[in-house]
Short mmCIF file of C-alpha atoms and ligand atoms in Angstrom, two decimals:
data_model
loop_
_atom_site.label_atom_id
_atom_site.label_comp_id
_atom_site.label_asym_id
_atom_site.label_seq_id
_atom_site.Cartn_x
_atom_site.Cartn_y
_atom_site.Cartn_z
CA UNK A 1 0.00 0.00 0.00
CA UNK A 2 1.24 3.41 -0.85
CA UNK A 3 1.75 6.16 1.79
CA UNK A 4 0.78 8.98 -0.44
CA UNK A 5 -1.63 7.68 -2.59
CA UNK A 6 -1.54 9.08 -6.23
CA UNK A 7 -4.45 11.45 -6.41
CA UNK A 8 -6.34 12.46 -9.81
CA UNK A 9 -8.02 15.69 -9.06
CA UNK A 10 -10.78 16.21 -12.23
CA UNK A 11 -12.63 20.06 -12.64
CA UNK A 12 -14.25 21.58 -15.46
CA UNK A 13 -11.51 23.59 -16.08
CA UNK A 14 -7.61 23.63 -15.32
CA UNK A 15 -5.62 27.30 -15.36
CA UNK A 16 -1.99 26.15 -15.77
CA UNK A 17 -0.70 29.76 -15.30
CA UNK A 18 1.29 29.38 -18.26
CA UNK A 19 -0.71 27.76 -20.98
CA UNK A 20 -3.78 27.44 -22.49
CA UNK A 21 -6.65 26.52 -19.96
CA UNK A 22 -7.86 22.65 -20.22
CA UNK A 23 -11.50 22.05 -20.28
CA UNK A 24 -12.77 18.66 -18.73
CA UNK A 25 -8.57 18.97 -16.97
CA UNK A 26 -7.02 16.78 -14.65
CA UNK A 27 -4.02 16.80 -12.41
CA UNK A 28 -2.60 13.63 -11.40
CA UNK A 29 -0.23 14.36 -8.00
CA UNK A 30 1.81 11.98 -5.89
CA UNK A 31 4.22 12.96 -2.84
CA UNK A 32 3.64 16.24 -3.16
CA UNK A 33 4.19 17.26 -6.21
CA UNK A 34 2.24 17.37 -10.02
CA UNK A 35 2.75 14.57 -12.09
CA UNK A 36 0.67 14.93 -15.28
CA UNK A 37 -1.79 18.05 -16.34
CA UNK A 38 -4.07 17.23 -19.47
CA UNK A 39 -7.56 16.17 -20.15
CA UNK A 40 -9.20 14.08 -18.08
CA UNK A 41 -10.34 11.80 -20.95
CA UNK A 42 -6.48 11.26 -21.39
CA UNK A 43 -5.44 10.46 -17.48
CA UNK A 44 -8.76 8.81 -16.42
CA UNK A 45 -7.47 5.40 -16.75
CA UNK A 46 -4.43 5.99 -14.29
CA UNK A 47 -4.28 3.65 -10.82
CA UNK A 48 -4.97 6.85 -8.88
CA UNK A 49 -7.53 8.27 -6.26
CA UNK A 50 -10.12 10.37 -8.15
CA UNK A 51 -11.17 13.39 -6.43
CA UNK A 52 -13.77 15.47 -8.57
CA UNK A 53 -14.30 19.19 -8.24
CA UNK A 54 -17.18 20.22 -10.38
CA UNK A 55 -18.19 23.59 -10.05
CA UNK A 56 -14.37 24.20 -9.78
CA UNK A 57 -11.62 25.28 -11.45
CA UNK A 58 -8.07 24.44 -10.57
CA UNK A 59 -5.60 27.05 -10.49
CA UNK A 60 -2.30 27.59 -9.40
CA UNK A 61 -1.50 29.09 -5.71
CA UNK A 62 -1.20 32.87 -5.78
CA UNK A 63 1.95 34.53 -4.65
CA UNK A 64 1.71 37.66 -2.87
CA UNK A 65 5.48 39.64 -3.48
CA UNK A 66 4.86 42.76 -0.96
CA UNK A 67 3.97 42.73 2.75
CA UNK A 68 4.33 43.81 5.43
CA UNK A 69 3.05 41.42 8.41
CA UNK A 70 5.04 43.37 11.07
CA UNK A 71 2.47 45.97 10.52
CA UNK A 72 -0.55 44.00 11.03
CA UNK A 73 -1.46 44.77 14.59
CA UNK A 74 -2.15 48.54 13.09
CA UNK A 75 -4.85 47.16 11.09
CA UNK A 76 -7.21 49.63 12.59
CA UNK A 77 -5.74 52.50 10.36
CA UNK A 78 -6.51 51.16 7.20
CA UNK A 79 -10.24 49.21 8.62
CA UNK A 80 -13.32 49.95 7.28
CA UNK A 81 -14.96 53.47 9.33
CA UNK A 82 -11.34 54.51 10.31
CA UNK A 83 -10.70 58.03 8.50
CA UNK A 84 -8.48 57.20 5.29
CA UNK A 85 -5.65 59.60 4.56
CA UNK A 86 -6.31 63.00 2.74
CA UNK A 87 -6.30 61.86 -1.03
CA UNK A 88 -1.77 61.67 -1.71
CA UNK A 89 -0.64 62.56 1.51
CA UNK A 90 2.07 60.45 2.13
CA UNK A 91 4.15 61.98 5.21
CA UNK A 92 0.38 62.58 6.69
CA UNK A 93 -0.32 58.39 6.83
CA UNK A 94 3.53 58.09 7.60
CA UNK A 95 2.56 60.10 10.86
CA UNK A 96 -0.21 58.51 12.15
CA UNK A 97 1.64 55.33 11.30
CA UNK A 98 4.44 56.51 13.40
CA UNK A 99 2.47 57.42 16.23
CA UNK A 100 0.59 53.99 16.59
CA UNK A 101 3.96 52.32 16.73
CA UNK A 102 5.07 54.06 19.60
CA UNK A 103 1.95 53.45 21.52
CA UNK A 104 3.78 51.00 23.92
CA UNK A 105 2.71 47.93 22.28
CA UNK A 106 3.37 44.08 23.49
CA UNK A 107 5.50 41.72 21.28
CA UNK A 108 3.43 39.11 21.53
CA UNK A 109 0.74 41.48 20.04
CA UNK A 110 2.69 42.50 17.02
CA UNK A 111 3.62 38.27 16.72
CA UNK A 112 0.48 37.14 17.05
CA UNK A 113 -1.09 39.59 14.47
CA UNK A 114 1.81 38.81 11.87
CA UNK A 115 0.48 35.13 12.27
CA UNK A 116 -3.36 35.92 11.86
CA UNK A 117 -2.36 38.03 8.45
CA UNK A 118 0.41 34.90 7.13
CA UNK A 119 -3.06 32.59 7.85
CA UNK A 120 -5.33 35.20 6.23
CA UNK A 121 -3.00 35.62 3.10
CA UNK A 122 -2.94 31.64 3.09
CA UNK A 123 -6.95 30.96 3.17
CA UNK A 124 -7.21 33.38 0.29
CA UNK A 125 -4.94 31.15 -1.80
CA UNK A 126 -1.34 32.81 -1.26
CA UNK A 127 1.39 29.93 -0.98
CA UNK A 128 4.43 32.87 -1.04
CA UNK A 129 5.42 36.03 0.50
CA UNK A 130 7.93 38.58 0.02
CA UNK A 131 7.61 40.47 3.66
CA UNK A 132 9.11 43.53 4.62
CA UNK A 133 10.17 44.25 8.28
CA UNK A 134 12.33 46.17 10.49
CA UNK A 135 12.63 43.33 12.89
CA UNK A 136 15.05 40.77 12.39
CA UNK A 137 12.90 38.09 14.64
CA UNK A 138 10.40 38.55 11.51
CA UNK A 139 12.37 36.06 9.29
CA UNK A 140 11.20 33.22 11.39
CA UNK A 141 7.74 34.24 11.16
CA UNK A 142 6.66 31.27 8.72
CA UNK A 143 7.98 28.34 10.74
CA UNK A 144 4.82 26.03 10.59
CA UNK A 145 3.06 27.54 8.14
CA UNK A 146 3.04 26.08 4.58
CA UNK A 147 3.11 29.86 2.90
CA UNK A 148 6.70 30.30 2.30
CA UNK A 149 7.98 33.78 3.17
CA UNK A 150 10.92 35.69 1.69
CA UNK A 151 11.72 38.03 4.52
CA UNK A 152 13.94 41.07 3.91
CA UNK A 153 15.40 43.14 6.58
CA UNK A 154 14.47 46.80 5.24
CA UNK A 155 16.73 50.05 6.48
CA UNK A 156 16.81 53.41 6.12
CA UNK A 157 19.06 56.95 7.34
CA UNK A 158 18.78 59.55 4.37
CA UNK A 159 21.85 61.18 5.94
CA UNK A 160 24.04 62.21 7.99
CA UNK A 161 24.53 60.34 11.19
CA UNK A 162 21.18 57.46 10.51
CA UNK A 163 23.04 56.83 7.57
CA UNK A 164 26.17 55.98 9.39
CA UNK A 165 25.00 54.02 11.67
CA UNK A 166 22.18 51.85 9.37
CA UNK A 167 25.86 51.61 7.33
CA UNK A 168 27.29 50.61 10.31
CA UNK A 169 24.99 48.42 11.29
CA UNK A 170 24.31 46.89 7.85
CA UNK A 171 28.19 45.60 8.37
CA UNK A 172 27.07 43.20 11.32
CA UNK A 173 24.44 41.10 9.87
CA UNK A 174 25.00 37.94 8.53
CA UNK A 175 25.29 36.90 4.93
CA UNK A 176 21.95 35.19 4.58
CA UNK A 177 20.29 38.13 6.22
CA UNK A 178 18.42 40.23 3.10
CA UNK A 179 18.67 43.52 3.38
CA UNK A 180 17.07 45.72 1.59
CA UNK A 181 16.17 49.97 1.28
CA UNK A 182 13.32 51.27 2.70
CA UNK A 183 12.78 54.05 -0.04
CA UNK A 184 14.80 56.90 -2.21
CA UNK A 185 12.93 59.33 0.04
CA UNK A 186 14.52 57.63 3.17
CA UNK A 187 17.57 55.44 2.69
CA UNK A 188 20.90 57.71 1.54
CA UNK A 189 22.44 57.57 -1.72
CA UNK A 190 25.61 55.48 0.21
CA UNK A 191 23.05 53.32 1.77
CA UNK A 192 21.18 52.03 -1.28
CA UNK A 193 24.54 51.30 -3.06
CA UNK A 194 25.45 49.35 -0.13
CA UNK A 195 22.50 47.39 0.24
CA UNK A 196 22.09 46.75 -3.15
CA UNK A 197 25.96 45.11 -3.66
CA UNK A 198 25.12 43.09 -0.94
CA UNK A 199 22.10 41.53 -2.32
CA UNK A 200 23.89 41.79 -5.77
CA UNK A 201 26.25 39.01 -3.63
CA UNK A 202 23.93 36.89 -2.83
CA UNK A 203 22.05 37.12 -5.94
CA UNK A 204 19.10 38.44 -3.71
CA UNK A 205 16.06 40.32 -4.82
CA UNK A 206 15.82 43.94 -3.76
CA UNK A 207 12.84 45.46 -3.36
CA UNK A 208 12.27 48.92 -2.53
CA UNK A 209 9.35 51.34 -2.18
CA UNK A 210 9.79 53.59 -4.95
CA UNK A 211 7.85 56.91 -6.30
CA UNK A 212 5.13 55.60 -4.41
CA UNK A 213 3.96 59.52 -4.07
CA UNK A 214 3.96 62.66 -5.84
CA UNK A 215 4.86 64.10 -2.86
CA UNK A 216 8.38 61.61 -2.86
CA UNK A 217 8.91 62.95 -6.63
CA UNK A 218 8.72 66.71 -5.15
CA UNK A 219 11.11 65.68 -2.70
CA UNK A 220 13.76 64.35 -4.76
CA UNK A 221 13.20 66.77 -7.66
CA UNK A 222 13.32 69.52 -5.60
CA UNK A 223 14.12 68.62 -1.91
CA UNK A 224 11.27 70.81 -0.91
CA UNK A 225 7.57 69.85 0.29
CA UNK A 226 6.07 68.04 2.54
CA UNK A 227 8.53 65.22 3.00
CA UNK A 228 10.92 67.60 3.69
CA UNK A 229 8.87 69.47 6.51
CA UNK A 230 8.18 65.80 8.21
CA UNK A 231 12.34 64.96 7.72
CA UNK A 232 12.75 67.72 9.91
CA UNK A 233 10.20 67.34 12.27
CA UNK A 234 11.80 63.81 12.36
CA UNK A 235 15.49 65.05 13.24
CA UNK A 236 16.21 64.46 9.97
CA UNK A 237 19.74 66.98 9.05
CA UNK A 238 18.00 67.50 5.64
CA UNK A 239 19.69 70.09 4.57
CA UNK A 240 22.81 67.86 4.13
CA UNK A 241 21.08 65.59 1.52
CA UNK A 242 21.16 66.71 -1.96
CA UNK A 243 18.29 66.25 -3.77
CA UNK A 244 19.00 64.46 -7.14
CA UNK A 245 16.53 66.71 -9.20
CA UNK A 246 14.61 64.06 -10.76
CA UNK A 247 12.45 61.23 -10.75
CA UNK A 248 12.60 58.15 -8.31
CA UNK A 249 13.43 55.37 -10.88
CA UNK A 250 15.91 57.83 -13.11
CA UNK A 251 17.68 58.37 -9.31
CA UNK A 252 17.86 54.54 -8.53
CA UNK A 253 19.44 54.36 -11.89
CA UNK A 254 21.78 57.51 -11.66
CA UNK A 255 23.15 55.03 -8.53
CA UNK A 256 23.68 52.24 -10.49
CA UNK A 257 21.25 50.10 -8.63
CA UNK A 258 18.98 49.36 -11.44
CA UNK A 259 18.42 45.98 -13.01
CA UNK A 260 16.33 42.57 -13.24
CA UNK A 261 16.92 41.93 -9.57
CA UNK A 262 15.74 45.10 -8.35
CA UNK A 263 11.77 45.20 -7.33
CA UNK A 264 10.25 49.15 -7.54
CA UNK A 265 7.24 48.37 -5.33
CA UNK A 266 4.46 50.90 -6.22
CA UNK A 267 6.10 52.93 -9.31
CA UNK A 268 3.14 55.20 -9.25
CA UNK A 269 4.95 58.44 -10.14
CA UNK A 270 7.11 57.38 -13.20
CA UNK A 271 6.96 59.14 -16.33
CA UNK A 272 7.51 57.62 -19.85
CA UNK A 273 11.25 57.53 -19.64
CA UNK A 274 11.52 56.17 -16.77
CA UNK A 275 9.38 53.31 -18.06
CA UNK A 276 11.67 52.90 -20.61
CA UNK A 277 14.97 52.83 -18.11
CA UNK A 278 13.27 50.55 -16.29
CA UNK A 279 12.31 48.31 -19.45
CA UNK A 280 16.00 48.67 -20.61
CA UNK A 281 17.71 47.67 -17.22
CA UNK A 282 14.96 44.47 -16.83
CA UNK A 283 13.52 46.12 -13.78
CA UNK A 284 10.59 44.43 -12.20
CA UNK A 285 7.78 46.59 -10.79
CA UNK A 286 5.30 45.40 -8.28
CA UNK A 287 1.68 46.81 -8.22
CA UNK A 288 -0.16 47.84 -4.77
CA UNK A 289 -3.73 48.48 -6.37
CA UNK A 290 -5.47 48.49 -3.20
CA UNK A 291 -3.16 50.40 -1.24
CA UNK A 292 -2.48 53.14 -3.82
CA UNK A 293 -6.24 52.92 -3.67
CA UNK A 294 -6.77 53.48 0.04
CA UNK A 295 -3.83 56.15 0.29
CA UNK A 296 -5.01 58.07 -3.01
CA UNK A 297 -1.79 58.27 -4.32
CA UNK A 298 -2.86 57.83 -7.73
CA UNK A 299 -2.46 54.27 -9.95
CA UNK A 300 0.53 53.14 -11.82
CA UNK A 301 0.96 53.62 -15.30
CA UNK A 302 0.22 49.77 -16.12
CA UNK A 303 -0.38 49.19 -19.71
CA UNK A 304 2.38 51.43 -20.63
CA UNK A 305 4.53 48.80 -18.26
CA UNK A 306 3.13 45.84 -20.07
CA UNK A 307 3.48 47.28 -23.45
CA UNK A 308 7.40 47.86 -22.49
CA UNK A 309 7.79 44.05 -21.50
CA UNK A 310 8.57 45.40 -17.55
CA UNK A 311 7.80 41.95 -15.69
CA UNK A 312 4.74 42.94 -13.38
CA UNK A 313 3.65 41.29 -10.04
CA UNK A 314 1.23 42.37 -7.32
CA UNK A 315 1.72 43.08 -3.44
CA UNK A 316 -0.97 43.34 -0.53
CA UNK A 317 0.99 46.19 1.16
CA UNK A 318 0.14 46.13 4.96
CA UNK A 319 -2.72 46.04 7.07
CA UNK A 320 -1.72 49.45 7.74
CA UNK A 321 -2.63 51.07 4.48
CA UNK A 322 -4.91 47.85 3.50
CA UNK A 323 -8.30 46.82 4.54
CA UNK A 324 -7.19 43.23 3.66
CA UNK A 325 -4.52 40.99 2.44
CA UNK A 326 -6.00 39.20 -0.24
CA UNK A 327 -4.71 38.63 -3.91
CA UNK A 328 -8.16 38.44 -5.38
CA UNK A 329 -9.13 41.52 -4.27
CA UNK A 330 -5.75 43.32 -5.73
CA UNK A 331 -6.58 41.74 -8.78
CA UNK A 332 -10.37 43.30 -8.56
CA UNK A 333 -9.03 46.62 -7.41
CA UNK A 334 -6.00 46.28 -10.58
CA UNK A 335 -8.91 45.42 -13.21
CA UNK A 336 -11.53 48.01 -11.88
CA UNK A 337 -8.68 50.97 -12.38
CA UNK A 338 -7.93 49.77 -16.13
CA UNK A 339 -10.53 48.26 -17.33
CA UNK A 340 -8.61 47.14 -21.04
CA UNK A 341 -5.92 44.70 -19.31
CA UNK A 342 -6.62 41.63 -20.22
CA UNK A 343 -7.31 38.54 -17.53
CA UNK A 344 -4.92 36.55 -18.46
CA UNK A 345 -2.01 38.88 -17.60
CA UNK A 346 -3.74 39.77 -14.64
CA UNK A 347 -3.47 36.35 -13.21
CA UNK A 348 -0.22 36.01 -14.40
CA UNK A 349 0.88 38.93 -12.09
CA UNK A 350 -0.62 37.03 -9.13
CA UNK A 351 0.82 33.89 -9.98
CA UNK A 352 3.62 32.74 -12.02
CA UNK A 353 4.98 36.16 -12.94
CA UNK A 354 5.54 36.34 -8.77
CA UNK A 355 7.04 33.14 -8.18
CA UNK A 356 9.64 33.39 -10.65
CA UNK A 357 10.45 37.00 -9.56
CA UNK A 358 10.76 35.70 -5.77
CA UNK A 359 12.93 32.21 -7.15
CA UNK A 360 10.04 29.91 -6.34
CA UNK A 361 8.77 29.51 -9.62
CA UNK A 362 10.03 26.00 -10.61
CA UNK A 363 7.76 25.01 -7.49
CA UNK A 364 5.05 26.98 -7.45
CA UNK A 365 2.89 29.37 -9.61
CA UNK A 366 1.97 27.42 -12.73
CA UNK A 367 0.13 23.95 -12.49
CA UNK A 368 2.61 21.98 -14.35
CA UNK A 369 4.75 18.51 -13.86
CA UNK A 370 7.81 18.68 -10.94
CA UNK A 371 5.47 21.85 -9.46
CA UNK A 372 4.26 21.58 -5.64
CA UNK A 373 1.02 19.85 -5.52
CA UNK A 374 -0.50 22.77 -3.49
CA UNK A 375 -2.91 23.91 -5.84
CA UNK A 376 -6.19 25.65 -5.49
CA UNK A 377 -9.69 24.91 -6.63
CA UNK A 378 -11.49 27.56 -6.96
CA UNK A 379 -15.25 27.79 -6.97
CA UNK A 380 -16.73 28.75 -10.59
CA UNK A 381 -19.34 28.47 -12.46
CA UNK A 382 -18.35 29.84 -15.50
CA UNK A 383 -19.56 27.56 -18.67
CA UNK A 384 -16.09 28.38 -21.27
CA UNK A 385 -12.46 28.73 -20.86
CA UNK A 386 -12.94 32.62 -21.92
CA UNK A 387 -14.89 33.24 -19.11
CA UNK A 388 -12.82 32.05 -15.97
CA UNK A 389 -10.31 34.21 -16.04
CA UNK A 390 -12.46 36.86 -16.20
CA UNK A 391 -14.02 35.49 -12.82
CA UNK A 392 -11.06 34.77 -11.10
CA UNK A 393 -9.68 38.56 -11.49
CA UNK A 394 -13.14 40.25 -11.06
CA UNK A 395 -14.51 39.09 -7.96
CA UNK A 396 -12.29 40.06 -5.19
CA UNK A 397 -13.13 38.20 -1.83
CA UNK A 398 -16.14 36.69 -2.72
CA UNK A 399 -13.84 34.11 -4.52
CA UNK A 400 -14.72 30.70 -2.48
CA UNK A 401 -11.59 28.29 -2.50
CA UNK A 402 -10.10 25.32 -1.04
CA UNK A 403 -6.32 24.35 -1.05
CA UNK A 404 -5.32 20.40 -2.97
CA UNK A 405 -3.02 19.18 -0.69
ZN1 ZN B 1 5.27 48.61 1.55
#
């Protein structure tokens, strides 16, 4: 008798993630992992355990390459009732974000609400993270759960003496410790450089919050505005950064810190050059549609992206600027703001696309031989192939799913 018995999970539909979609599909799994995709007239006669899913589709897992679950114990900023940020303003959220984090909070409070968002993000599909956090503890956030989370350890000092010392500090982590920059409007010119040959060592991703704002682009165009009134009111010794006078992604590249490994999270504020640069250099950008949403900072330029060949994933964001972490709802929010993008790259964005960008994807993202046989099926009623895409990126959190394991 086997110990994992070979399963042969049957739906209406299949969505390999990076072919065509099989009607009447099949997935034949054993140990863990996919061993044949196709129709089910053609793998019905396998010795395997049928398990039949109609009024399903089978899909790959989503991957979710942006969060934040340090943050999620300020949920209440971003929950439904609490006042939303003025339309844009940036250093306003930033303040209100600072404040709650000083509240004197308890560490099991922040732990045990980074666990509740990991198991959130997983019921709604997600099988990876990339997660942001200033705590080091954070990178062994996962252990137990079957979401697999990237965790980068993001710093910042724009200046002066907290660039220094995040310099300094940066020096005394271990190798496998990922480091990344927190943004152009708060990580020195030194500092990014530094981070980024690090991870350019250990052939690391680096993400990094970039032109997020328009109020970031006035900043480093001008070094004026309202980021530099909150520097200040920080301690920040502003006056001894130079702004670069111009755009966030031309800056990044100006440092030499540009290319396929390098994540601009947001990329709201980039203009048709910098599109290009980052087209050129093999930049990867990676959409917050609900978060731009909820902070008003505007939405990224994404069919200009796409027709440039820029590799496109999405991100949750936090809790903090985030009603919830949930991929179908980013593709909802992504679809509702342009309306001509077509499903199918949609998905792609929430699947595959992110699990090659994070190194995952020979495991996960696609429904395909060798990958993990954590799969989803997804409930759907829709009657042709051209139609369940279409549902899976329209209809946000209503989507009703259960994980293959
Ligand atoms: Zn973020």
């Amino acid at each position: 008798m086997q110990e994992y018995p070979r399963y042969l999970y049957r739906a209406p539909f299949v969505v390999q993630g990076n072919g065509p979609i099989i009607a009447d599909g099949a997935v034949l799994t054993e140990d863990g992992l996919v061993v044949a995709v196709g129709r089910y007239a053609e793998l019905k006669d396998l010795d395997a355990q049928l398990e039949d899913y109609e009024g399903h589709v089978i899909t790959p897992p989503l991957v979710n390459c942006h969060a934040h679950l340090e943050l999620s114990y300020l949920s209440g900023l971003a929950t439904a009732g609490s006042d939303s940020p003025s339309p844009g303003d940036m250093t306003g959220w930033i303040r209100s974000l600072l404040a709650a984090r000083a509240e004197n909070i308890e560490q099991d409070t922040v732990h045990d609400a980074a666990l509740m968002a990991l198991a959130t993000l997983y019921a709604g599909g997600c099988r990876g993270v990339a997660d942001i956090g200033n705590r080091p503890e954070s990178s062994f956030l996962a252990e137990g759960f079957k979401t697999e989370v990237l965790f980068f350890l993001e710093m910042f000092g724009l200046c002066g003496e907290s660039e220094e010392s995040a310099l300094a500090a940066l020096s005394g982590f271990a190798a496998d410790v990922r480091c990344t920059a927190h943004a152009p409007y708060s990580t020195g010119a030194r500092l990014i450089q530094a981070l980024k040959k690090r991870a350019g060592r250990e052939r690391s991703l680096f993400p990094m919050h970039v032109a997020e704002s328009a109020q970031e682009i006035e900043f480093l165009r001008t070094g004026s505005g309202p980021f530099r009134d909150f520097l200040l009111e920080r301690g920040v010794a502003v006056d001894s950064f130079t702004p670069p006078g111009m755009g966030a992604v031309r800056y990044l590249d100006s440092l030499g810190v540009l290319d396929a490994q390098t994540l601009c999270v947001h990329a709201v504020h980039v203009d048709e050059e910098e599109i290009s640069l980052l087209a050129a250099r093999g930049g990867a950008v990676c959409l917050c549609p609900a978060s731009n949403r909820y902070m008003g900072v505007g939405t990224a330029p994404v069919e200009k992206m796409l027709a440039q060949g820029i590799p496109l994933v999405l991100g949750t964001d936090s809790l903090a600027s985030n009603p919830q972490l949930n991929l179908w709802q980013e593709m909802q929010v992504l679809r509702q703001d342009h309306p001509a993008l077509a499903p199918e790259a949609v998905f792609a964005m929430a699947s595959v696309n992110g699990s090659r960008l994070l190194g995952l994807g020979g495991r996960l993202g696609t429904v395909a031989p060798g990958v993990s046989s954590s799969l989803l099926a997804v409930r759907c009623q829709a009657k042709n192939e051209g139609d369940v895409l279409e549902y899976l990126t329209s209809t946000g959190t209503d989507i009703k799913l259960e994980w293959l394991e």
